[in-house]
Every structure is written in C-alpha cells, then in structure tokens.
Amino acid sequence: MMFQKWHFSMLVFSATFLGGLNIAQGQTPKTLFWEPEFDVTLPSHNEWKFSFGIANRYLFYSEANGEQIKKNEQQYLELNHLTSYRLGENSTGGLGIRYRFIEAFEDSRHDELRITQQFSYKHRGIFLTPAHRLRFEQRFRELTTYRVRYRFGISKPLNKNFSLSLSTEFLYSMIKDLRPQIGHYFAFLIGNSSFENLNLRIGAELRRENYTSAPVSEFYIYSGASLQL
C-alpha cells in the first residue's frame, strides 16, 4: 500500500515536471547563467547543524526581442549561513541569512540581504526518497519582497558514489503596490561522494518567472562542493 501511494506521487511529479517542460516549449530560455558554490558544515554532536557558504553568479548570455543585451558578466558574490535543527527522524527546521554583493558589479543595483525560514521533510527508506521543503523568505533590496517557496524532489543512488536528484519548485512573491509574481523551477543534479567528507554536484535548472505579467525563461548551470568537517 505504501509503495502504491508513493508510486502515484512519482507519477504526479513526472507529469508536473514534463508538463512544465512542455509549457516552456516555444519559449526557449533567453538567459544563461552559471552558479558555482561551496559550503562547509561544522561538526556537531547534537541536533543542531551549522553551514557556511559562498556562491557566485555569472551571466554567459542574455537577449531581449531577438537582440543580445548582455554577455560574460559577473552578477554577484554571495555569503550565506544556515542554522538547522533536527525536529524528528525525517524533519528539520532552519533559519538562514544571505548577503549578496551586487553594487560592486553593477552600480544601478543595490546589495541584497535575504532572511530565510524553512521546514524540510524527507521520506527515508521509501522508494526514490521523496523530499519536501517549504520556505519563507524576506528579500531586502530596492523593494522588499516576501516570498513563499515549496519544493518537491526525488533522489536515487545510481551506484556506490553517484546519485541523481530531480525537483520542481513553486514560488509566490509579494511586493507592496505591485502585482504578485508566480514562478516555477525544474532542476536535476548529479552528486558524487567519492571523496571522504566531500560531496560534489553538477546540474541544471530551468526557471519560468513572472507568470502573472511578462513570463521569461532562464537556464542555470550549477556546480558545487559541500565539505563536512
């Protein structure tokens, strides 16, 4: 019965994932980014976990109305931290903070401070390991944005050292005096745990933004490393 329940969930996920890609057909991504990141998790002997990271966003190419507008441009440098607490065998709560240095790369934009609250739940021992993440974010920049994010993902070991993860995420953003914005992301990641205490990952994400106004497509390439001290 349990297997049938999660088998149905996987069918729903697959339909949503493939449906989103179908929506994006005919709307080829006009912007290509690369986001490398590195994070370190401090050792802990209790329910708390502390992670610190650094990330970067690099714009390879962007166009509007069929014309190139930007190419090979640094977008920002980010420092981040996440404190998480294990609530149960499968669930965790977390509080995070991010600061993006943007003005150093583009004078017309301001640096961004982001505060994040999140709840995660993973069905360990279940086929394909379904996982949920609910986030609330406050983004302090030119205009303050309040955002709700829900991500559903599945993961599966490919062999002893490699794993594959697929996820889809829905976003709802609210800004004072402006129309709410809706977004939808589709991503896949390949992880490598060949090295002790070090996890490497590479993947890609298709983002569909601003469904309620002027929809745009963006494509991201991800690479990262996580070190467990």
PDB file of C-alpha atoms in Angstrom:
ATOM      1  CA  MET A   1       0.000   0.000   0.000  1.00  0.00           C
ATOM      2  CA  MET A   2       2.821   2.383   0.905  1.00  0.00           C
ATOM      3  CA  PHE A   3       4.605   1.608  -2.346  1.00  0.00           C
ATOM      4  CA  GLN A   4       1.440   2.242  -4.354  1.00  0.00           C
ATOM      5  CA  LYS A   5       0.958   5.571  -2.591  1.00  0.00           C
ATOM      6  CA  TRP A   6       4.427   6.816  -3.450  1.00  0.00           C
ATOM      7  CA  HIS A   7       4.295   5.296  -6.906  1.00  0.00           C
ATOM      8  CA  PHE A   8       1.261   7.528  -7.506  1.00  0.00           C
ATOM      9  CA  SER A   9       3.223  10.507  -6.126  1.00  0.00           C
ATOM     10  CA  MET A  10       6.013   9.820  -8.597  1.00  0.00           C
ATOM     11  CA  LEU A  11       3.535   9.771 -11.457  1.00  0.00           C
ATOM     12  CA  VAL A  12       2.171  13.147 -10.348  1.00  0.00           C
ATOM     13  CA  PHE A  13       5.711  14.519 -10.073  1.00  0.00           C
ATOM     14  CA  SER A  14       6.635  13.225 -13.520  1.00  0.00           C
ATOM     15  CA  ALA A  15       3.503  14.733 -15.044  1.00  0.00           C
ATOM     16  CA  THR A  16       4.234  18.081 -13.409  1.00  0.00           C
ATOM     17  CA  PHE A  17       7.886  18.030 -14.461  1.00  0.00           C
ATOM     18  CA  LEU A  18       7.219  17.052 -18.046  1.00  0.00           C
ATOM     19  CA  GLY A  19       4.220  19.366 -18.220  1.00  0.00           C
ATOM     20  CA  GLY A  20       6.369  22.291 -17.169  1.00  0.00           C
ATOM     21  CA  LEU A  21       8.901  21.483 -19.833  1.00  0.00           C
ATOM     22  CA  ASN A  22       6.090  21.301 -22.353  1.00  0.00           C
ATOM     23  CA  ILE A  23       4.897  24.776 -21.291  1.00  0.00           C
ATOM     24  CA  ALA A  24       8.399  26.080 -21.856  1.00  0.00           C
ATOM     25  CA  GLN A  25       8.499  24.723 -25.429  1.00  0.00           C
ATOM     26  CA  GLY A  26       8.462  27.524 -27.933  1.00  0.00           C
ATOM     27  CA  GLN A  27       9.795  29.818 -25.201  1.00  0.00           C
ATOM     28  CA  THR A  28      13.486  28.992 -25.405  1.00  0.00           C
ATOM     29  CA  PRO A  29      15.476  30.322 -22.442  1.00  0.00           C
ATOM     30  CA  LYS A  30      16.900  33.722 -23.345  1.00  0.00           C
ATOM     31  CA  THR A  31      19.353  33.920 -20.459  1.00  0.00           C
ATOM     32  CA  LEU A  32      22.125  31.507 -19.465  1.00  0.00           C
ATOM     33  CA  PHE A  33      23.781  31.626 -16.017  1.00  0.00           C
ATOM     34  CA  TRP A  34      26.468  29.646 -14.213  1.00  0.00           C
ATOM     35  CA  GLU A  35      26.323  29.368 -10.413  1.00  0.00           C
ATOM     36  CA  PRO A  36      29.292  27.737  -8.630  1.00  0.00           C
ATOM     37  CA  GLU A  37      29.023  27.358  -4.855  1.00  0.00           C
ATOM     38  CA  PHE A  38      30.947  25.943  -1.918  1.00  0.00           C
ATOM     39  CA  ASP A  39      29.750  25.293   1.639  1.00  0.00           C
ATOM     40  CA  VAL A  40      31.178  23.901   4.859  1.00  0.00           C
ATOM     41  CA  THR A  41      29.208  22.149   7.621  1.00  0.00           C
ATOM     42  CA  LEU A  42      30.692  22.315  11.104  1.00  0.00           C
ATOM     43  CA  PRO A  43      30.876  19.150  13.235  1.00  0.00           C
ATOM     44  CA  SER A  44      28.064  18.721  15.751  1.00  0.00           C
ATOM     45  CA  HIS A  45      27.226  16.077  18.351  1.00  0.00           C
ATOM     46  CA  ASN A  46      23.606  17.105  18.916  1.00  0.00           C
ATOM     47  CA  GLU A  47      20.543  18.061  16.875  1.00  0.00           C
ATOM     48  CA  TRP A  48      21.987  21.351  15.618  1.00  0.00           C
ATOM     49  CA  LYS A  49      23.852  21.849  12.331  1.00  0.00           C
ATOM     50  CA  PHE A  50      25.683  24.958  11.117  1.00  0.00           C
ATOM     51  CA  SER A  51      26.624  25.558   7.493  1.00  0.00           C
ATOM     52  CA  PHE A  52      28.535  28.438   5.902  1.00  0.00           C
ATOM     53  CA  GLY A  53      28.877  29.015   2.188  1.00  0.00           C
ATOM     54  CA  ILE A  54      29.994  31.217  -0.661  1.00  0.00           C
ATOM     55  CA  ALA A  55      28.382  31.420  -4.093  1.00  0.00           C
ATOM     56  CA  ASN A  56      28.713  33.331  -7.318  1.00  0.00           C
ATOM     57  CA  ARG A  57      26.502  34.028 -10.327  1.00  0.00           C
ATOM     58  CA  TYR A  58      27.971  34.564 -13.774  1.00  0.00           C
ATOM     59  CA  LEU A  59      25.917  35.610 -16.800  1.00  0.00           C
ATOM     60  CA  PHE A  60      27.040  33.951 -20.018  1.00  0.00           C
ATOM     61  CA  TYR A  61      24.418  35.338 -22.386  1.00  0.00           C
ATOM     62  CA  SER A  62      21.144  37.283 -22.391  1.00  0.00           C
ATOM     63  CA  GLU A  63      18.903  38.647 -25.107  1.00  0.00           C
ATOM     64  CA  ALA A  64      15.640  40.567 -25.448  1.00  0.00           C
ATOM     65  CA  ASN A  65      13.462  40.950 -28.547  1.00  0.00           C
ATOM     66  CA  GLY A  66      15.911  38.856 -30.511  1.00  0.00           C
ATOM     67  CA  GLU A  67      18.914  41.048 -29.697  1.00  0.00           C
ATOM     68  CA  GLN A  68      21.830  40.349 -27.388  1.00  0.00           C
ATOM     69  CA  ILE A  69      21.852  42.742 -24.429  1.00  0.00           C
ATOM     70  CA  LYS A  70      24.457  41.239 -22.081  1.00  0.00           C
ATOM     71  CA  LYS A  71      27.297  38.749 -22.291  1.00  0.00           C
ATOM     72  CA  ASN A  72      30.029  37.437 -19.952  1.00  0.00           C
ATOM     73  CA  GLU A  73      29.108  39.455 -16.880  1.00  0.00           C
ATOM     74  CA  GLN A  74      29.582  38.895 -13.150  1.00  0.00           C
ATOM     75  CA  GLN A  75      26.232  39.263 -11.339  1.00  0.00           C
ATOM     76  CA  TYR A  76      27.090  38.999  -7.646  1.00  0.00           C
ATOM     77  CA  LEU A  77      29.140  37.369  -4.910  1.00  0.00           C
ATOM     78  CA  GLU A  78      27.152  35.798  -2.054  1.00  0.00           C
ATOM     79  CA  LEU A  79      27.948  34.825   1.529  1.00  0.00           C
ATOM     80  CA  ASN A  80      25.396  32.642   3.305  1.00  0.00           C
ATOM     81  CA  HIS A  81      24.729  30.783   6.535  1.00  0.00           C
ATOM     82  CA  LEU A  82      22.113  28.230   7.601  1.00  0.00           C
ATOM     83  CA  THR A  83      21.415  27.027  11.124  1.00  0.00           C
ATOM     84  CA  SER A  84      19.208  23.928  11.185  1.00  0.00           C
ATOM     85  CA  TYR A  85      17.710  21.833  13.971  1.00  0.00           C
ATOM     86  CA  ARG A  86      16.594  18.221  13.662  1.00  0.00           C
ATOM     87  CA  LEU A  87      12.940  18.130  14.732  1.00  0.00           C
ATOM     88  CA  GLY A  88      12.422  14.405  14.215  1.00  0.00           C
ATOM     89  CA  GLU A  89      13.790  11.405  12.400  1.00  0.00           C
ATOM     90  CA  ASN A  90      12.827  12.805   8.996  1.00  0.00           C
ATOM     91  CA  SER A  91      12.264  16.529   9.560  1.00  0.00           C
ATOM     92  CA  THR A  92      14.372  19.643  10.158  1.00  0.00           C
ATOM     93  CA  GLY A  93      13.740  23.344  10.697  1.00  0.00           C
ATOM     94  CA  GLY A  94      16.165  26.041   9.669  1.00  0.00           C
ATOM     95  CA  LEU A  95      16.963  29.753   9.752  1.00  0.00           C
ATOM     96  CA  GLY A  96      19.285  31.227   7.156  1.00  0.00           C
ATOM     97  CA  ILE A  97      20.787  34.525   6.095  1.00  0.00           C
ATOM     98  CA  ARG A  98      22.355  35.567   2.802  1.00  0.00           C
ATOM     99  CA  TYR A  99      24.124  38.705   1.698  1.00  0.00           C
ATOM    100  CA  ARG A 100      24.720  39.376  -1.973  1.00  0.00           C
ATOM    101  CA  PHE A 101      27.370  41.896  -3.036  1.00  0.00           C
ATOM    102  CA  ILE A 102      25.832  43.331  -6.202  1.00  0.00           C
ATOM    103  CA  GLU A 103      26.794  47.024  -6.333  1.00  0.00           C
ATOM    104  CA  ALA A 104      30.451  46.119  -6.871  1.00  0.00           C
ATOM    105  CA  PHE A 105      29.483  44.577 -10.232  1.00  0.00           C
ATOM    106  CA  GLU A 106      26.546  46.821 -11.284  1.00  0.00           C
ATOM    107  CA  ASP A 107      26.178  50.380  -9.991  1.00  0.00           C
ATOM    108  CA  SER A 108      22.479  50.600 -10.887  1.00  0.00           C
ATOM    109  CA  ARG A 109      21.503  47.817  -8.433  1.00  0.00           C
ATOM    110  CA  HIS A 110      21.741  47.532  -4.656  1.00  0.00           C
ATOM    111  CA  ASP A 111      23.191  44.802  -2.470  1.00  0.00           C
ATOM    112  CA  GLU A 112      20.651  42.291  -1.167  1.00  0.00           C
ATOM    113  CA  LEU A 113      20.054  40.899   2.310  1.00  0.00           C
ATOM    114  CA  ARG A 114      17.872  37.789   2.473  1.00  0.00           C
ATOM    115  CA  ILE A 115      16.465  36.031   5.555  1.00  0.00           C
ATOM    116  CA  THR A 116      15.056  32.517   5.168  1.00  0.00           C
ATOM    117  CA  GLN A 117      12.930  30.265   7.364  1.00  0.00           C
ATOM    118  CA  GLN A 118      12.437  26.696   6.184  1.00  0.00           C
ATOM    119  CA  PHE A 119      10.991  23.301   7.053  1.00  0.00           C
ATOM    120  CA  SER A 120      12.194  20.110   5.369  1.00  0.00           C
ATOM    121  CA  TYR A 121      10.817  16.579   5.431  1.00  0.00           C
ATOM    122  CA  LYS A 122      12.372  13.524   3.786  1.00  0.00           C
ATOM    123  CA  HIS A 123      10.748  10.074   3.491  1.00  0.00           C
ATOM    124  CA  ARG A 124      13.784   7.946   4.304  1.00  0.00           C
ATOM    125  CA  GLY A 125      13.690   4.319   3.279  1.00  0.00           C
ATOM    126  CA  ILE A 126      10.926   4.965   0.722  1.00  0.00           C
ATOM    127  CA  PHE A 127      11.350   4.230  -2.975  1.00  0.00           C
ATOM    128  CA  LEU A 128      13.129   7.183  -4.681  1.00  0.00           C
ATOM    129  CA  THR A 129      13.306   9.067  -1.331  1.00  0.00           C
ATOM    130  CA  PRO A 130      10.694  11.839  -1.815  1.00  0.00           C
ATOM    131  CA  ALA A 131      11.531  15.104  -0.034  1.00  0.00           C
ATOM    132  CA  HIS A 132       9.622  18.324   0.676  1.00  0.00           C
ATOM    133  CA  ARG A 133      10.896  21.805   1.521  1.00  0.00           C
ATOM    134  CA  LEU A 134       8.782  24.818   2.490  1.00  0.00           C
ATOM    135  CA  ARG A 135      10.491  28.206   2.671  1.00  0.00           C
ATOM    136  CA  PHE A 136       9.526  31.729   3.652  1.00  0.00           C
ATOM    137  CA  GLU A 137      11.879  34.468   2.505  1.00  0.00           C
ATOM    138  CA  GLN A 138      12.274  38.186   3.054  1.00  0.00           C
ATOM    139  CA  ARG A 139      14.453  39.876   0.430  1.00  0.00           C
ATOM    140  CA  PHE A 140      15.639  43.366   1.336  1.00  0.00           C
ATOM    141  CA  ARG A 141      16.788  45.219  -1.783  1.00  0.00           C
ATOM    142  CA  GLU A 142      15.379  48.130  -3.869  1.00  0.00           C
ATOM    143  CA  LEU A 143      11.908  46.916  -2.882  1.00  0.00           C
ATOM    144  CA  THR A 144      11.274  44.416  -0.082  1.00  0.00           C
ATOM    145  CA  THR A 145       9.975  41.100  -1.405  1.00  0.00           C
ATOM    146  CA  TYR A 146       8.144  38.462   0.639  1.00  0.00           C
ATOM    147  CA  ARG A 147       8.277  35.059  -0.968  1.00  0.00           C
ATOM    148  CA  VAL A 148       6.815  31.592  -0.321  1.00  0.00           C
ATOM    149  CA  ARG A 149       8.565  28.605  -1.913  1.00  0.00           C
ATOM    150  CA  TYR A 150       7.603  24.916  -1.976  1.00  0.00           C
ATOM    151  CA  ARG A 151       9.927  22.309  -3.474  1.00  0.00           C
ATOM    152  CA  PHE A 152       9.240  18.629  -4.072  1.00  0.00           C
ATOM    153  CA  GLY A 153      12.056  16.348  -5.134  1.00  0.00           C
ATOM    154  CA  ILE A 154      13.084  12.740  -5.549  1.00  0.00           C
ATOM    155  CA  SER A 155      16.533  11.186  -5.426  1.00  0.00           C
ATOM    156  CA  LYS A 156      18.047   7.811  -6.234  1.00  0.00           C
ATOM    157  CA  PRO A 157      21.561   6.338  -5.894  1.00  0.00           C
ATOM    158  CA  LEU A 158      22.982   5.395  -9.288  1.00  0.00           C
ATOM    159  CA  ASN A 159      25.830   3.360  -7.811  1.00  0.00           C
ATOM    160  CA  LYS A 160      28.152   3.451  -4.792  1.00  0.00           C
ATOM    161  CA  ASN A 161      29.354   7.027  -5.409  1.00  0.00           C
ATOM    162  CA  PHE A 162      26.846   8.726  -7.706  1.00  0.00           C
ATOM    163  CA  SER A 163      23.240   9.818  -7.191  1.00  0.00           C
ATOM    164  CA  LEU A 164      20.586  11.592  -9.238  1.00  0.00           C
ATOM    165  CA  SER A 165      18.085  14.151  -7.930  1.00  0.00           C
ATOM    166  CA  LEU A 166      15.076  15.721  -9.684  1.00  0.00           C
ATOM    167  CA  SER A 167      12.993  18.535  -8.249  1.00  0.00           C
ATOM    168  CA  THR A 168      10.265  21.008  -9.054  1.00  0.00           C
ATOM    169  CA  GLU A 169       9.628  24.193  -7.088  1.00  0.00           C
ATOM    170  CA  PHE A 170       6.740  26.679  -6.974  1.00  0.00           C
ATOM    171  CA  LEU A 171       7.254  30.313  -5.902  1.00  0.00           C
ATOM    172  CA  TYR A 172       4.857  33.096  -4.940  1.00  0.00           C
ATOM    173  CA  SER A 173       6.328  36.585  -4.451  1.00  0.00           C
ATOM    174  CA  MET A 174       4.643  39.634  -2.957  1.00  0.00           C
ATOM    175  CA  ILE A 175       5.855  43.251  -3.269  1.00  0.00           C
ATOM    176  CA  LYS A 176       3.981  46.268  -1.924  1.00  0.00           C
ATOM    177  CA  ASP A 177       1.847  48.072  -4.551  1.00  0.00           C
ATOM    178  CA  LEU A 178       2.825  45.551  -7.256  1.00  0.00           C
ATOM    179  CA  ARG A 179       1.082  42.519  -8.689  1.00  0.00           C
ATOM    180  CA  PRO A 180       2.135  39.212  -7.045  1.00  0.00           C
ATOM    181  CA  GLN A 181       4.568  37.164  -9.095  1.00  0.00           C
ATOM    182  CA  ILE A 182       4.486  33.405  -9.666  1.00  0.00           C
ATOM    183  CA  GLY A 183       7.428  31.274 -10.713  1.00  0.00           C
ATOM    184  CA  HIS A 184       8.155  27.617 -11.347  1.00  0.00           C
ATOM    185  CA  TYR A 185      11.542  25.847 -11.406  1.00  0.00           C
ATOM    186  CA  PHE A 186      12.612  22.439 -12.752  1.00  0.00           C
ATOM    187  CA  ALA A 187      16.043  21.053 -11.823  1.00  0.00           C
ATOM    188  CA  PHE A 188      18.253  17.984 -11.851  1.00  0.00           C
ATOM    189  CA  LEU A 189      21.520  17.350 -10.009  1.00  0.00           C
ATOM    190  CA  ILE A 190      24.117  14.597 -10.141  1.00  0.00           C
ATOM    191  CA  GLY A 191      26.030  14.087  -6.888  1.00  0.00           C
ATOM    192  CA  ASN A 192      29.412  12.448  -6.351  1.00  0.00           C
ATOM    193  CA  SER A 193      30.524  11.224  -2.916  1.00  0.00           C
ATOM    194  CA  SER A 194      33.766   9.519  -3.972  1.00  0.00           C
ATOM    195  CA  PHE A 195      35.848  11.628  -1.582  1.00  0.00           C
ATOM    196  CA  GLU A 196      35.565  11.304   2.180  1.00  0.00           C
ATOM    197  CA  ASN A 197      33.500  14.089   3.789  1.00  0.00           C
ATOM    198  CA  LEU A 198      33.200  15.867   0.432  1.00  0.00           C
ATOM    199  CA  ASN A 199      30.177  15.850  -1.875  1.00  0.00           C
ATOM    200  CA  LEU A 200      30.450  17.226  -5.399  1.00  0.00           C
ATOM    201  CA  ARG A 201      27.468  18.112  -7.569  1.00  0.00           C
ATOM    202  CA  ILE A 202      26.643  19.399 -11.012  1.00  0.00           C
ATOM    203  CA  GLY A 203      23.287  20.034 -12.626  1.00  0.00           C
ATOM    204  CA  ALA A 204      20.955  22.385 -14.437  1.00  0.00           C
ATOM    205  CA  GLU A 205      17.744  24.283 -13.758  1.00  0.00           C
ATOM    206  CA  LEU A 206      15.063  25.794 -15.976  1.00  0.00           C
ATOM    207  CA  ARG A 207      13.285  28.761 -14.412  1.00  0.00           C
ATOM    208  CA  ARG A 208       9.982  30.201 -15.555  1.00  0.00           C
ATOM    209  CA  GLU A 209       9.413  33.593 -13.919  1.00  0.00           C
ATOM    210  CA  ASN A 210       6.666  36.235 -13.840  1.00  0.00           C
ATOM    211  CA  TYR A 211       3.720  34.128 -14.996  1.00  0.00           C
ATOM    212  CA  THR A 212       1.332  36.931 -13.973  1.00  0.00           C
ATOM    213  CA  SER A 213       2.962  39.665 -16.069  1.00  0.00           C
ATOM    214  CA  ALA A 214       5.686  39.097 -18.665  1.00  0.00           C
ATOM    215  CA  PRO A 215       6.841  35.445 -18.493  1.00  0.00           C
ATOM    216  CA  VAL A 216      10.551  34.884 -19.003  1.00  0.00           C
ATOM    217  CA  SER A 217      12.724  31.775 -19.193  1.00  0.00           C
ATOM    218  CA  GLU A 218      16.171  31.427 -17.657  1.00  0.00           C
ATOM    219  CA  PHE A 219      18.578  28.499 -17.745  1.00  0.00           C
ATOM    220  CA  TYR A 220      21.110  27.855 -14.966  1.00  0.00           C
ATOM    221  CA  ILE A 221      24.130  25.556 -14.813  1.00  0.00           C
ATOM    222  CA  TYR A 222      25.077  24.569 -11.251  1.00  0.00           C
ATOM    223  CA  SER A 223      28.299  23.241  -9.812  1.00  0.00           C
ATOM    224  CA  GLY A 224      29.136  22.907  -6.153  1.00  0.00           C
ATOM    225  CA  ALA A 225      31.002  21.207  -3.351  1.00  0.00           C
ATOM    226  CA  SER A 226      29.961  20.522   0.258  1.00  0.00           C
ATOM    227  CA  LEU A 227      32.551  19.748   2.911  1.00  0.00           C
ATOM    228  CA  GLN A 228      31.690  18.035   6.208  1.00  0.00           C
ATOM    229  CA  LEU A 229      34.271  18.892   8.864  1.00  0.00           C
TER     230      LEU A 229
END
